[in-house]
Coordinates of C-alpha atoms and ligand atoms in Angstrom, one line a residue:
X279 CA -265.8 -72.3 85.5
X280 CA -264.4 -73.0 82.0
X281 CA -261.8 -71.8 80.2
X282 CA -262.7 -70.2 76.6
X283 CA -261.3 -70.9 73.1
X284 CA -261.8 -68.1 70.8
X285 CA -261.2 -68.1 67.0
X286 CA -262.9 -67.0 64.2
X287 CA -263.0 -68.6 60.2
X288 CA -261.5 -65.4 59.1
X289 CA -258.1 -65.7 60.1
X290 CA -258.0 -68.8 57.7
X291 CA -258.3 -66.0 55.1
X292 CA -255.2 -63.8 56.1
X293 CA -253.2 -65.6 52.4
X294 CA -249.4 -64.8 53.1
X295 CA -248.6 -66.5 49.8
X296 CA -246.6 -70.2 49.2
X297 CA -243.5 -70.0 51.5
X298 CA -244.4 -67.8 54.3
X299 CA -244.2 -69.2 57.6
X300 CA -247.0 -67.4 59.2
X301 CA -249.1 -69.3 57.2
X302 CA -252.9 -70.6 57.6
X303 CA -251.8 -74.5 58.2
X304 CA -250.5 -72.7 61.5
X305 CA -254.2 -72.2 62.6
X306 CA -255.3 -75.4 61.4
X307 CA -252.5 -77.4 63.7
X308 CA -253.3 -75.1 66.7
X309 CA -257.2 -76.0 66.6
X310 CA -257.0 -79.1 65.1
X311 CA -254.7 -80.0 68.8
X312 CA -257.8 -78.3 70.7
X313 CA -260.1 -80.6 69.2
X314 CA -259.3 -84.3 71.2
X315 CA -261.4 -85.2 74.1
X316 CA -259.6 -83.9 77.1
X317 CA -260.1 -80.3 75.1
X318 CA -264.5 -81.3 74.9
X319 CA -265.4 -78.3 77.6
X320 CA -263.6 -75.8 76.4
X321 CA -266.3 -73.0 75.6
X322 CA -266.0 -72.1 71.8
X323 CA -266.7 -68.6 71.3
X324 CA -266.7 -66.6 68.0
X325 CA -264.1 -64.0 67.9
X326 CA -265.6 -60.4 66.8
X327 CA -264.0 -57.9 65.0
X328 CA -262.8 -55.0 66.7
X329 CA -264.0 -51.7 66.5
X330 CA -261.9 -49.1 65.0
X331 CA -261.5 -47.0 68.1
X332 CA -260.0 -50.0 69.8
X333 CA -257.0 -50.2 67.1
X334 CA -257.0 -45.9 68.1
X335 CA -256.2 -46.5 71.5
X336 CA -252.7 -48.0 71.1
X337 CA -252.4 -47.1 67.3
X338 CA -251.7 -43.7 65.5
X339 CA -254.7 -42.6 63.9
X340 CA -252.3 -42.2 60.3
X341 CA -251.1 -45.6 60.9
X342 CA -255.0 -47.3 61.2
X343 CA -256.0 -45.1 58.4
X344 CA -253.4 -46.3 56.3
X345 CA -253.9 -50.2 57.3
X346 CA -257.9 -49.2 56.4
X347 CA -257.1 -47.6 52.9
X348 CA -254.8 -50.2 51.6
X349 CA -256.6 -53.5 52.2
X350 CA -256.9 -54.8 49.1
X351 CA -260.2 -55.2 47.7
X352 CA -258.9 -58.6 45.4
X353 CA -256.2 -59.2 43.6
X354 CA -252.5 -58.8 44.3
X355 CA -251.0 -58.1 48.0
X356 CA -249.7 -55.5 49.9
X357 CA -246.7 -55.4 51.3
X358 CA -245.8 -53.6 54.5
X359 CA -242.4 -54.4 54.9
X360 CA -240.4 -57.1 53.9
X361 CA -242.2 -59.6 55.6
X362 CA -245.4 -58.4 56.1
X363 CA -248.5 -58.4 53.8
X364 CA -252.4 -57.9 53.1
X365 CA -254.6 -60.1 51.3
X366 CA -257.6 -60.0 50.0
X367 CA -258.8 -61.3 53.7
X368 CA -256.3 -59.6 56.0
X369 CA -258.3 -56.7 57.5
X370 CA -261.0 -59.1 58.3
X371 CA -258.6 -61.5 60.1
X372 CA -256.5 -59.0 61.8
X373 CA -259.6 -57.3 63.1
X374 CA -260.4 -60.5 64.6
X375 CA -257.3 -61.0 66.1
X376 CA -258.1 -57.8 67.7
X377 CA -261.5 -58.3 68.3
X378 CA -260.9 -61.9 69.7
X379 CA -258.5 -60.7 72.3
X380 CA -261.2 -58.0 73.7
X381 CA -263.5 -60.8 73.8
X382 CA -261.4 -62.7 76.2
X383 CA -260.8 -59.9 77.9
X384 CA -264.3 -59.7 78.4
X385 CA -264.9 -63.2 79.1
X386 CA -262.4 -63.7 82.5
X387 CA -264.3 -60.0 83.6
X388 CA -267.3 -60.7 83.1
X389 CA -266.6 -63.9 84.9
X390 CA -268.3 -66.4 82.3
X391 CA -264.7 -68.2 81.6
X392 CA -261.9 -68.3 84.4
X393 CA -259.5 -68.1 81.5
X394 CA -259.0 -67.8 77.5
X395 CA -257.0 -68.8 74.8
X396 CA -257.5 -66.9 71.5
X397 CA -256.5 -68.8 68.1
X398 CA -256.1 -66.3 65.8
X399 CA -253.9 -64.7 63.1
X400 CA -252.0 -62.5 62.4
X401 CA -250.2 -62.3 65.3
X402 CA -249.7 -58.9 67.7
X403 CA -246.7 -58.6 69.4
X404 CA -244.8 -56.8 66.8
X405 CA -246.8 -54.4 65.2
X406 CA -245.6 -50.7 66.5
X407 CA -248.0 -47.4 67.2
X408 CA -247.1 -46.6 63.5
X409 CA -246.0 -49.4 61.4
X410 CA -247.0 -52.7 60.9
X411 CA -243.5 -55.0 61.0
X412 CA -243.0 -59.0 62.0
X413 CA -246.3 -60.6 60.4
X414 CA -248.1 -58.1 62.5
X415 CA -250.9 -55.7 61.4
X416 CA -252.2 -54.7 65.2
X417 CA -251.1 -54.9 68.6
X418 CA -253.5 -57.4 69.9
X419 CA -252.1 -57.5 73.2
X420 CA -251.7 -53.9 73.5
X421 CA -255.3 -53.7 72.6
X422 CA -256.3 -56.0 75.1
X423 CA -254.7 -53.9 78.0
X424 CA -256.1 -51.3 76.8
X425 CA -259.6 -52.9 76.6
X426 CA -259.1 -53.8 80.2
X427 CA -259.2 -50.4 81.3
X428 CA -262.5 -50.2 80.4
X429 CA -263.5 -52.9 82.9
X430 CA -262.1 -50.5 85.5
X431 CA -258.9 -52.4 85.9
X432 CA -255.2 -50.0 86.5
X433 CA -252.5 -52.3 86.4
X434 CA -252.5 -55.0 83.1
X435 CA -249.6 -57.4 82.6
X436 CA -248.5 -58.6 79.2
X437 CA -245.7 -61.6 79.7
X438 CA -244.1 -62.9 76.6
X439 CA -242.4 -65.8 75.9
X440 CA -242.5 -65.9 71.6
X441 CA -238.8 -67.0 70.9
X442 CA -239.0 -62.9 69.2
X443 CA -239.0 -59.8 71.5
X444 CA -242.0 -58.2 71.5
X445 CA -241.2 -54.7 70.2
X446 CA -244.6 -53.4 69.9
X447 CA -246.0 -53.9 73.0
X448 CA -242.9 -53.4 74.7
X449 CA -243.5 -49.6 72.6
X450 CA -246.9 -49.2 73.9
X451 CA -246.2 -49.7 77.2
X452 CA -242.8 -48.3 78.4
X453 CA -244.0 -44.4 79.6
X454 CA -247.0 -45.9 81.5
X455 CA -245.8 -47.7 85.0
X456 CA -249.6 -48.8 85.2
X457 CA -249.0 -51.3 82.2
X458 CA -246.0 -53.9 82.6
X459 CA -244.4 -56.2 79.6
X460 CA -242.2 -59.2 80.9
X461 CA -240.4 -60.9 77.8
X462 CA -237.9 -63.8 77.5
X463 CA -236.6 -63.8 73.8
X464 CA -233.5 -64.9 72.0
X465 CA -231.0 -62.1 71.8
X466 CA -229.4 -61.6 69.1
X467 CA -232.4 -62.4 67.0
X468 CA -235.4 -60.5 65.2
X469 CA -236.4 -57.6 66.1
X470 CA -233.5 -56.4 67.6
X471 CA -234.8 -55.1 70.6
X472 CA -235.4 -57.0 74.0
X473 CA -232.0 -55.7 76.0
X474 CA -232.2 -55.9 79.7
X475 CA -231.2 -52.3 79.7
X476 CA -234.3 -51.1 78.5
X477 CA -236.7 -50.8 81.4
X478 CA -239.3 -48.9 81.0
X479 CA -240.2 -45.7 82.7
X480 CA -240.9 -47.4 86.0
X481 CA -238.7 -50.6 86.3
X482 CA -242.2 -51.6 84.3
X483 CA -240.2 -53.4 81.2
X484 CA -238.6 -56.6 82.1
X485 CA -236.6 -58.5 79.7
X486 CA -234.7 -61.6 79.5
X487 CA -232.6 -61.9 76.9
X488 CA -231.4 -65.6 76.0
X489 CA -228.1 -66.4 73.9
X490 CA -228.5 -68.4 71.0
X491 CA -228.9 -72.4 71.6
X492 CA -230.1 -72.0 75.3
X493 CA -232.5 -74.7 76.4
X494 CA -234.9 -75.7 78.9
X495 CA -232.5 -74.7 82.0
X496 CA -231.8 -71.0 80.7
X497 CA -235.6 -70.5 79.6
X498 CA -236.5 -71.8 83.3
X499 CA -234.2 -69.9 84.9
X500 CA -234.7 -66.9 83.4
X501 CA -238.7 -67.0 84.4
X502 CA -238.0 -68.1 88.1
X503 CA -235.1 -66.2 88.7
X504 CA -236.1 -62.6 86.7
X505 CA -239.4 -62.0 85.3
X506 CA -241.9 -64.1 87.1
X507 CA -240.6 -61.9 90.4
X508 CA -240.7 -58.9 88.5
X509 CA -244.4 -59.8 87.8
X510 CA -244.8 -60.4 91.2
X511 CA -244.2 -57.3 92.5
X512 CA -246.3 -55.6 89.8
X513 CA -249.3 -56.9 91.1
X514 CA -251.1 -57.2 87.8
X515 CA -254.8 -57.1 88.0
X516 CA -255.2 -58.9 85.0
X517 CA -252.7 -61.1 83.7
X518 CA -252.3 -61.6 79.6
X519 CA -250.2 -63.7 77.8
X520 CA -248.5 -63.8 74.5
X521 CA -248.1 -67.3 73.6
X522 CA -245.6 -67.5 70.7
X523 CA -244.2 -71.0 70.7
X524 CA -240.9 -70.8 68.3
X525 CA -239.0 -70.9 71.4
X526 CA -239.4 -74.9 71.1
X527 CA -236.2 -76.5 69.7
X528 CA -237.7 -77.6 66.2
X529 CA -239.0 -74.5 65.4
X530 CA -237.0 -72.9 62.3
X531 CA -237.0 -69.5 62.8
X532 CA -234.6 -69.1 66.1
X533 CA -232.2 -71.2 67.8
X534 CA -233.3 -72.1 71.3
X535 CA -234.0 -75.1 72.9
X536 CA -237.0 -75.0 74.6
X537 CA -238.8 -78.6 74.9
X538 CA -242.9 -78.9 75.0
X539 CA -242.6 -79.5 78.8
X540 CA -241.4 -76.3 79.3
X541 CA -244.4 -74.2 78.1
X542 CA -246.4 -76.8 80.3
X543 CA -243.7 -75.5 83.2
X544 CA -244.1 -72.0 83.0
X545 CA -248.0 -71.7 81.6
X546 CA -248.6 -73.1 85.4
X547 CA -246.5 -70.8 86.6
X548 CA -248.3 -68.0 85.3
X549 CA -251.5 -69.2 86.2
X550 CA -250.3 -69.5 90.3
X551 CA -249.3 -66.0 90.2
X552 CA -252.8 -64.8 89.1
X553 CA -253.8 -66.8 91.5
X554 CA -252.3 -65.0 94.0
X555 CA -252.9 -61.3 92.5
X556 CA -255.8 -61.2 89.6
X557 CA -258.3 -64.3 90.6
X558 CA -256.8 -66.2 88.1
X559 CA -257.7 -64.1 85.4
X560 CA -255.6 -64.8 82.4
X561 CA -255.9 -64.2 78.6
X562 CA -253.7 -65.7 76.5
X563 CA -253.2 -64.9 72.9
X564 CA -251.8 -67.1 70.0
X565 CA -247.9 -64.8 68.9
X566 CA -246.0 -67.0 67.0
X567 CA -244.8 -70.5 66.1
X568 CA -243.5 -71.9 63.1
X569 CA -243.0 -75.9 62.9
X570 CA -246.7 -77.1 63.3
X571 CA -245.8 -80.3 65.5
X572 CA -244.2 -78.3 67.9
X573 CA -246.9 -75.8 67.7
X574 CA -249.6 -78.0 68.0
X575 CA -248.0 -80.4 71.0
X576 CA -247.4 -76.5 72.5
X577 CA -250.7 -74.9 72.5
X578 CA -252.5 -78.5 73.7
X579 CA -249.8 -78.4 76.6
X580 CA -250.5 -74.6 77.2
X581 CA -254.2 -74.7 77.4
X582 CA -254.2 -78.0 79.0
X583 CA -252.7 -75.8 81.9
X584 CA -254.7 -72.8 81.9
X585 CA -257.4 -75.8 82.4
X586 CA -256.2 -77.2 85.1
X587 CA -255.9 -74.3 87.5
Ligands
ZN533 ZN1 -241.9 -65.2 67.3

């Protein structure tokens, strides 16, 4: 069965302005490493935009009402906070984002793709039920899990290893023990959050927190040793993942040390333990990722590994 590659045009549109690292180049070095021969029979499918009752289910109602009422039609942007901002074409692309990620959801259910990989932008992992924060309009993760629940799944995993802790969907998921967020992040860093204390109301948070300037050995360690057995004992049903890839040592937003090989390492990791519990059911979904060689040597190492299983 193959493994699906879902993007859509739109998220070229999402215009961040000049110097914005989350920036459209970001998209075009992620497909552009998709597009060599050993990458031929992935199945491109066209991401759709998610209904608004989707965005409901994790969202506040205010929050998506706002996000609705203050895409701008043309003209100047809108900032959300400091980082954050809508274009002209930022609803369309973050309703892709969404959209794509309930698509791939759909795809490894529906059993037409054993796994998928969704290019898109903005980024989920840090938008919160009420605010968007971190280059991130929606939860596209969150949504996901949510979305999977409609396939008559209970138990969704979300494992994280974006250099930044994943605030949002940590957010969503902490009073539910049915829903499980596993996160390896640099701590101290953005957002903040991400301490091993916080757990969830069922042991159902996990989270690795990795000093500044640890490398290949702490990022390994802390997957093998911590939150890969975590996730084992969760038993997911359906296993997603979001696939941020500023944990790689050139990347200039954090300070780890983590080398190509390593997302190779632990992608295949992932994909024995759904093996083992969910089929080998896996969604993963484009987080972050800021210097575009690393990005692009990243995602081809990633998804060359979801293919191989
Ligand atoms: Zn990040």
């Amino acid at each position: 069965m193959p493994v699906a590659l879902i993007t859509h045009p739109a998220c070229f549109d999402h215009d961040t302005g000049p110097h914005h690292p989350e920036r459209p180049a970001r998209l075009r070095a992620v497909l552009g490493a998709l597009e060599t021969p050993e990458f031929q029979h992935l199945l491109r499918e066209v991401a759709p935009e998610a209904p608004e009752s989707a965005l409901r289910a994790v969202h506040h109602d205010a929050y998506v009402d706002s996000i609705l009422a203050m895409a701008p039609a043309e003209g100047e942007p809108v900032h959300l906070d400091a980082d954050t901002l809508m274009s002209h074409g930022s609803l369309a692309a973050a309703l892709r984002s969404a959209g794509g990620a309930m698509r791939a959801v759909d795809a490894v259910m529906e059993g037409w793709a054993r796994a998928a990989f969704v290019a898109t932008r903005p980024p989920g992992h840090h938008a919160e039920p009420n605010r968007a924060m971190g280059f991130c309009l929606f939860a596209n993760a969150a949504i996901a899990a949510h979305h999977a629940r409609a396939h008559d799944l209970k138990r969704v995993a979300v494992v994280d290893f974006d250099v930044h802790h994943g605030n949002g969907t940590q957010a969503m998921f902490e009073t539910d023990a049915d829903l499980f967020y596993a996160s390896s992040h640099q701590y101290p860093c953005y957002p903040g959050t991400g301490r091993p204390s916080e757990r969830g109301v069922a042991g159902n948070i996990v989270n690795a927190a990795l000093p500044p300037g640890s490398g290949s050995a702490e990022f390994r360690a802390a997957w093998q040793d911590t939150l890969i057995p975590a996730l084992e004992r969760f038993a997911p049903e359906l296993l997603i993942i979001s696939a941020g890839f500023d944990a790689h040592r050139f990347d200039p937003l954090a300070e780890l040390n983590v080398e190509t090989a390593d997302f190779a390492w632990l992608t295949e990791a992932l994909v024995r333990v759904a093996d083992r519990h969910c089929g080998g059911k896996v969604v993963s979904l484009l987080e972050g990722g800021y210097d575009l060689e690393a990005l692009a040597a990243g995602t081809a190492a990633h998804v060359r590994a979801l293919m191989r299983h």
